């Protein structure tokens, strides 16, 4: 597996690959890799002659007081995981190379970025879309893989690709969970053993709604109370949002159907966790 740190070198290689008529698959990450990331890389293995994974803790998507300085990092472990998953090239740009002095251009997707995490973390998605746009320009992928755990991020990136006529196919991959149901996340590393147990209230809430939905319940107000009850049973978690949204537009809905997204954001101690499901899909 090759490692490139320079933006210029990465772009030069990518353009040469594309000129040769070959395709590039990209898995963008912020590192501290787990099997959720590895599943994206394994899926990308057969989708291009060159499989690139990027690791970049993007400062522009962190707000004031968020965990940029403490975000977990382990490059040696990440390198082993990426290589085992079949990655050909690991791209490790620096913040100074991605955002050089005088940088002043940002990509902002409007309506779809405003609710949910966009309301809780103003400016977050502007940072996400800007860095993803830059990665697409640098790496020149024909296909890029993103996890559905960050469902709104996936929706925002898809909208950006459509609106800006980017020749990239966006593939959303299923959430990978621990055996007890907790969605895999780099931020799970922040949880104490007691908090780790409390965090299961998110998947329990999703499960309660799935059960009720399959039994015929469609009223969103009723379904929301099932989630809230499951979370509040743990007493200490703090709910950021429990939202039922259209799975494509992210508009609010009052009556659920198979395309309805249930999205959660809950703070366990100092750690903010997100999770979701689409009611008509198997998780």
Short mmCIF file of C-alpha atoms in Angstrom, two decimals:
data_model
loop_
_atom_site.label_atom_id
_atom_site.label_comp_id
_atom_site.label_asym_id
_atom_site.label_seq_id
_atom_site.Cartn_x
_atom_site.Cartn_y
_atom_site.Cartn_z
CA UNK A 1 0.00 0.00 0.00
CA UNK A 2 1.33 3.38 -1.02
CA UNK A 3 1.07 6.45 1.23
CA UNK A 4 0.90 9.99 -0.18
CA UNK A 5 0.79 13.12 1.97
CA UNK A 6 1.11 15.84 -0.69
CA UNK A 7 -2.03 17.25 -2.33
CA UNK A 8 -0.09 18.00 -5.50
CA UNK A 9 1.39 14.51 -5.73
CA UNK A 10 -2.00 12.90 -5.09
CA UNK A 11 -3.71 14.96 -7.78
CA UNK A 12 -0.92 14.34 -10.28
CA UNK A 13 -1.18 10.58 -9.77
CA UNK A 14 -4.98 10.62 -9.91
CA UNK A 15 -5.05 12.55 -13.16
CA UNK A 16 -2.54 10.12 -14.69
CA UNK A 17 -4.72 7.17 -13.65
CA UNK A 18 -7.80 8.77 -15.16
CA UNK A 19 -5.99 9.69 -18.38
CA UNK A 20 -5.05 6.00 -18.70
CA UNK A 21 -8.78 5.22 -18.75
CA UNK A 22 -8.81 3.65 -15.29
CA UNK A 23 -11.31 4.33 -12.49
CA UNK A 24 -10.68 5.41 -8.92
CA UNK A 25 -12.74 4.51 -5.86
CA UNK A 26 -12.48 6.77 -2.80
CA UNK A 27 -13.31 6.22 0.87
CA UNK A 28 -12.97 9.53 2.75
CA UNK A 29 -12.45 9.16 6.52
CA UNK A 30 -11.28 11.10 9.56
CA UNK A 31 -9.28 8.11 10.75
CA UNK A 32 -9.43 6.07 13.96
CA UNK A 33 -10.76 3.37 11.70
CA UNK A 34 -13.12 0.57 12.71
CA UNK A 35 -14.93 -2.19 10.84
CA UNK A 36 -17.52 0.28 9.57
CA UNK A 37 -14.77 2.07 7.65
CA UNK A 38 -13.26 -1.25 6.58
CA UNK A 39 -16.63 -2.33 5.14
CA UNK A 40 -16.57 0.75 2.88
CA UNK A 41 -13.05 -0.07 1.76
CA UNK A 42 -13.91 -3.70 1.04
CA UNK A 43 -16.90 -2.55 -1.02
CA UNK A 44 -14.69 -0.13 -2.93
CA UNK A 45 -12.12 -2.83 -3.72
CA UNK A 46 -13.97 -4.05 -6.80
CA UNK A 47 -15.14 -0.66 -8.07
CA UNK A 48 -11.98 0.78 -9.54
CA UNK A 49 -8.44 -0.01 -10.59
CA UNK A 50 -7.19 2.25 -7.78
CA UNK A 51 -8.75 2.21 -4.29
CA UNK A 52 -7.90 5.33 -2.30
CA UNK A 53 -8.73 5.94 1.36
CA UNK A 54 -8.13 9.37 2.80
CA UNK A 55 -7.55 10.20 6.46
CA UNK A 56 -8.03 13.85 7.35
CA UNK A 57 -9.41 15.28 10.59
CA UNK A 58 -11.11 18.24 8.96
CA UNK A 59 -10.92 21.36 11.15
CA UNK A 60 -13.63 23.27 9.28
CA UNK A 61 -16.39 20.84 10.32
CA UNK A 62 -15.70 21.25 14.03
CA UNK A 63 -17.43 24.08 15.86
CA UNK A 64 -16.19 26.12 18.78
CA UNK A 65 -15.84 23.94 21.86
CA UNK A 66 -16.03 20.68 19.87
CA UNK A 67 -13.47 17.89 20.02
CA UNK A 68 -11.00 18.75 17.24
CA UNK A 69 -7.93 18.66 19.51
CA UNK A 70 -9.00 15.47 21.28
CA UNK A 71 -10.48 13.58 18.32
CA UNK A 72 -9.02 10.05 18.52
CA UNK A 73 -6.07 9.33 16.28
CA UNK A 74 -4.01 6.16 15.69
CA UNK A 75 -2.27 6.26 12.34
CA UNK A 76 -0.34 3.01 12.79
CA UNK A 77 -3.55 1.10 13.50
CA UNK A 78 -5.37 2.89 10.68
CA UNK A 79 -2.64 1.91 8.24
CA UNK A 80 -2.93 -1.77 9.18
CA UNK A 81 -6.73 -1.72 8.83
CA UNK A 82 -6.65 0.05 5.47
CA UNK A 83 -4.03 -2.31 4.06
CA UNK A 84 -5.92 -5.38 5.28
CA UNK A 85 -9.10 -4.06 3.61
CA UNK A 86 -7.35 -3.87 0.25
CA UNK A 87 -6.60 -0.14 -0.02
CA UNK A 88 -4.03 0.66 -2.71
CA UNK A 89 -3.23 4.19 -1.64
CA UNK A 90 -3.64 6.00 1.67
CA UNK A 91 -3.91 9.78 1.27
CA UNK A 92 -2.85 11.71 4.38
CA UNK A 93 -2.97 15.44 3.63
CA UNK A 94 -2.13 18.08 6.23
CA UNK A 95 -4.52 20.87 7.21
CA UNK A 96 -1.99 23.37 5.84
CA UNK A 97 -2.04 21.66 2.44
CA UNK A 98 -5.85 21.41 2.29
CA UNK A 99 -6.40 24.96 3.61
CA UNK A 100 -3.33 26.99 2.59
CA UNK A 101 -2.84 30.60 3.71
CA UNK A 102 -5.46 32.86 2.16
CA UNK A 103 -8.03 30.08 1.71
CA UNK A 104 -11.49 31.64 1.39
CA UNK A 105 -13.71 29.43 -0.79
CA UNK A 106 -16.40 27.22 0.76
CA UNK A 107 -19.20 24.99 -0.56
CA UNK A 108 -22.58 25.43 1.13
CA UNK A 109 -25.59 23.19 0.47
CA UNK A 110 -28.63 25.10 1.65
CA UNK A 111 -31.92 23.60 2.89
CA UNK A 112 -30.99 19.97 3.44
CA UNK A 113 -28.08 20.95 5.70
CA UNK A 114 -30.19 23.06 8.09
CA UNK A 115 -32.15 20.58 10.28
CA UNK A 116 -30.90 17.80 12.56
CA UNK A 117 -27.12 18.04 13.01
CA UNK A 118 -27.11 21.24 10.96
CA UNK A 119 -29.24 22.93 13.62
CA UNK A 120 -27.14 21.56 16.48
CA UNK A 121 -23.77 22.22 14.83
CA UNK A 122 -23.97 25.42 12.75
CA UNK A 123 -21.39 25.47 9.97
CA UNK A 124 -20.64 21.77 10.29
CA UNK A 125 -21.92 20.79 6.87
CA UNK A 126 -20.22 23.70 5.16
CA UNK A 127 -16.97 22.19 6.39
CA UNK A 128 -18.01 18.70 5.26
CA UNK A 129 -19.04 19.70 1.75
CA UNK A 130 -16.01 21.90 1.27
CA UNK A 131 -13.51 19.20 2.18
CA UNK A 132 -15.37 16.50 0.23
CA UNK A 133 -15.47 18.75 -2.83
CA UNK A 134 -11.73 19.30 -2.47
CA UNK A 135 -11.09 15.57 -2.07
CA UNK A 136 -13.10 14.87 -5.21
CA UNK A 137 -11.02 17.43 -7.12
CA UNK A 138 -7.75 16.05 -5.76
CA UNK A 139 -8.41 12.30 -5.96
CA UNK A 140 -10.63 12.36 -9.09
CA UNK A 141 -12.82 9.40 -8.04
CA UNK A 142 -15.50 7.90 -10.23
CA UNK A 143 -17.19 6.43 -7.14
CA UNK A 144 -17.05 7.36 -3.44
CA UNK A 145 -18.30 5.44 -0.41
CA UNK A 146 -19.95 6.88 2.71
CA UNK A 147 -21.60 5.21 5.69
CA UNK A 148 -25.32 5.62 6.37
CA UNK A 149 -24.71 6.22 10.08
CA UNK A 150 -24.03 9.83 9.07
CA UNK A 151 -27.26 9.84 7.08
CA UNK A 152 -27.61 13.61 6.78
CA UNK A 153 -24.00 13.92 5.66
CA UNK A 154 -24.69 11.35 2.94
CA UNK A 155 -27.83 13.24 1.84
CA UNK A 156 -25.99 16.58 1.77
CA UNK A 157 -23.11 15.15 -0.28
CA UNK A 158 -25.52 13.57 -2.74
CA UNK A 159 -27.25 16.94 -3.15
CA UNK A 160 -23.93 18.68 -3.73
CA UNK A 161 -22.94 16.16 -6.39
CA UNK A 162 -26.26 16.62 -8.20
CA UNK A 163 -26.27 20.40 -7.95
CA UNK A 164 -22.66 20.87 -9.05
CA UNK A 165 -22.74 18.20 -11.80
CA UNK A 166 -19.89 16.24 -10.25
CA UNK A 167 -19.11 13.03 -12.20
CA UNK A 168 -18.95 10.90 -9.05
CA UNK A 169 -21.27 8.06 -8.04
CA UNK A 170 -22.08 8.23 -4.33
CA UNK A 171 -22.64 4.88 -2.61
CA UNK A 172 -24.25 4.78 0.83
CA UNK A 173 -23.24 1.73 2.88
CA UNK A 174 -25.17 0.10 5.75
CA UNK A 175 -24.48 0.92 9.39
CA UNK A 176 -22.11 -1.58 10.99
CA UNK A 177 -23.01 -2.36 14.60
CA UNK A 178 -21.34 -4.00 17.55
CA UNK A 179 -22.87 -7.36 18.60
CA UNK A 180 -24.97 -5.56 21.24
CA UNK A 181 -26.40 -3.10 18.68
CA UNK A 182 -24.30 0.02 19.25
CA UNK A 183 -23.47 1.70 15.94
CA UNK A 184 -19.72 1.70 15.34
CA UNK A 185 -18.21 5.16 15.67
CA UNK A 186 -14.77 6.58 16.29
CA UNK A 187 -16.29 8.61 19.12
CA UNK A 188 -17.29 5.45 20.99
CA UNK A 189 -13.70 5.51 22.26
CA UNK A 190 -14.69 8.42 24.52
CA UNK A 191 -17.25 6.34 26.43
CA UNK A 192 -16.52 4.93 29.87
CA UNK A 193 -17.71 1.34 30.49
CA UNK A 194 -20.83 2.67 32.25
CA UNK A 195 -21.50 5.18 29.45
CA UNK A 196 -20.98 2.43 26.88
CA UNK A 197 -23.87 0.50 28.44
CA UNK A 198 -26.06 3.59 28.60
CA UNK A 199 -25.38 4.27 24.92
CA UNK A 200 -27.37 1.17 24.03
CA UNK A 201 -30.49 3.25 24.64
CA UNK A 202 -30.11 4.60 21.09
CA UNK A 203 -30.39 1.21 19.41
CA UNK A 204 -33.10 0.16 21.87
CA UNK A 205 -35.12 3.22 20.87
CA UNK A 206 -34.69 2.40 17.20
CA UNK A 207 -35.72 -1.17 17.88
CA UNK A 208 -38.86 -0.13 19.75
CA UNK A 209 -39.96 2.02 16.82
CA UNK A 210 -39.21 -0.68 14.26
CA UNK A 211 -41.31 -3.16 16.23
CA UNK A 212 -44.23 -0.74 16.52
CA UNK A 213 -43.98 0.25 12.85
CA UNK A 214 -44.02 -3.36 11.70
CA UNK A 215 -47.07 -3.90 13.91
CA UNK A 216 -48.87 -1.12 12.01
CA UNK A 217 -48.20 2.07 13.98
CA UNK A 218 -47.74 5.05 11.64
CA UNK A 219 -48.35 8.08 13.86
CA UNK A 220 -45.04 9.89 14.30
CA UNK A 221 -46.01 11.44 17.64
CA UNK A 222 -46.65 7.97 19.06
CA UNK A 223 -43.47 6.54 17.59
CA UNK A 224 -41.40 9.45 18.92
CA UNK A 225 -42.58 8.77 22.46
CA UNK A 226 -41.32 5.19 22.20
CA UNK A 227 -37.82 6.45 21.40
CA UNK A 228 -37.88 9.08 24.12
CA UNK A 229 -39.03 6.52 26.70
CA UNK A 230 -36.19 4.17 25.78
CA UNK A 231 -33.60 6.94 26.09
CA UNK A 232 -34.98 8.52 29.23
CA UNK A 233 -35.07 5.12 30.94
CA UNK A 234 -31.30 5.55 31.34
CA UNK A 235 -31.89 8.90 33.16
CA UNK A 236 -28.53 10.53 32.41
CA UNK A 237 -28.49 10.73 28.56
CA UNK A 238 -29.47 14.11 27.14
CA UNK A 239 -31.52 14.16 23.94
CA UNK A 240 -30.38 16.57 21.24
CA UNK A 241 -33.05 15.49 18.78
CA UNK A 242 -35.42 12.66 17.93
CA UNK A 243 -36.71 13.38 14.43
CA UNK A 244 -38.79 11.63 11.79
CA UNK A 245 -37.93 12.95 8.33
CA UNK A 246 -38.48 12.13 4.67
CA UNK A 247 -35.61 9.88 3.66
CA UNK A 248 -34.58 12.01 0.67
CA UNK A 249 -35.59 15.62 1.36
CA UNK A 250 -35.24 15.46 5.17
CA UNK A 251 -38.52 17.35 5.50
CA UNK A 252 -40.56 16.64 8.65
CA UNK A 253 -43.34 14.06 8.41
CA UNK A 254 -46.37 13.41 10.63
CA UNK A 255 -47.24 9.98 9.27
CA UNK A 256 -44.49 7.42 8.80
CA UNK A 257 -43.97 5.21 5.76
CA UNK A 258 -41.26 2.89 4.49
CA UNK A 259 -39.07 5.83 3.36
CA UNK A 260 -39.23 7.64 6.71
CA UNK A 261 -35.91 8.31 8.42
CA UNK A 262 -35.74 8.15 12.21
CA UNK A 263 -32.67 10.12 13.26
CA UNK A 264 -31.30 10.46 16.81
CA UNK A 265 -28.63 12.56 18.46
CA UNK A 266 -28.01 11.90 22.15
CA UNK A 267 -25.32 13.06 24.54
CA UNK A 268 -23.93 10.37 26.84
CA UNK A 269 -21.72 12.13 29.36
CA UNK A 270 -19.63 14.45 27.22
CA UNK A 271 -19.97 12.32 24.07
CA UNK A 272 -22.52 13.15 21.39
CA UNK A 273 -23.68 10.05 19.50
CA UNK A 274 -25.90 9.78 16.44
CA UNK A 275 -27.84 6.85 15.04
CA UNK A 276 -30.67 6.29 12.59
CA UNK A 277 -32.78 3.88 10.62
CA UNK A 278 -35.10 4.01 7.62
CA UNK A 279 -38.30 2.35 8.77
CA UNK A 280 -38.87 0.25 5.66
CA UNK A 281 -35.31 -1.05 5.46
CA UNK A 282 -33.59 -3.85 7.32
CA UNK A 283 -30.68 -2.57 9.38
#
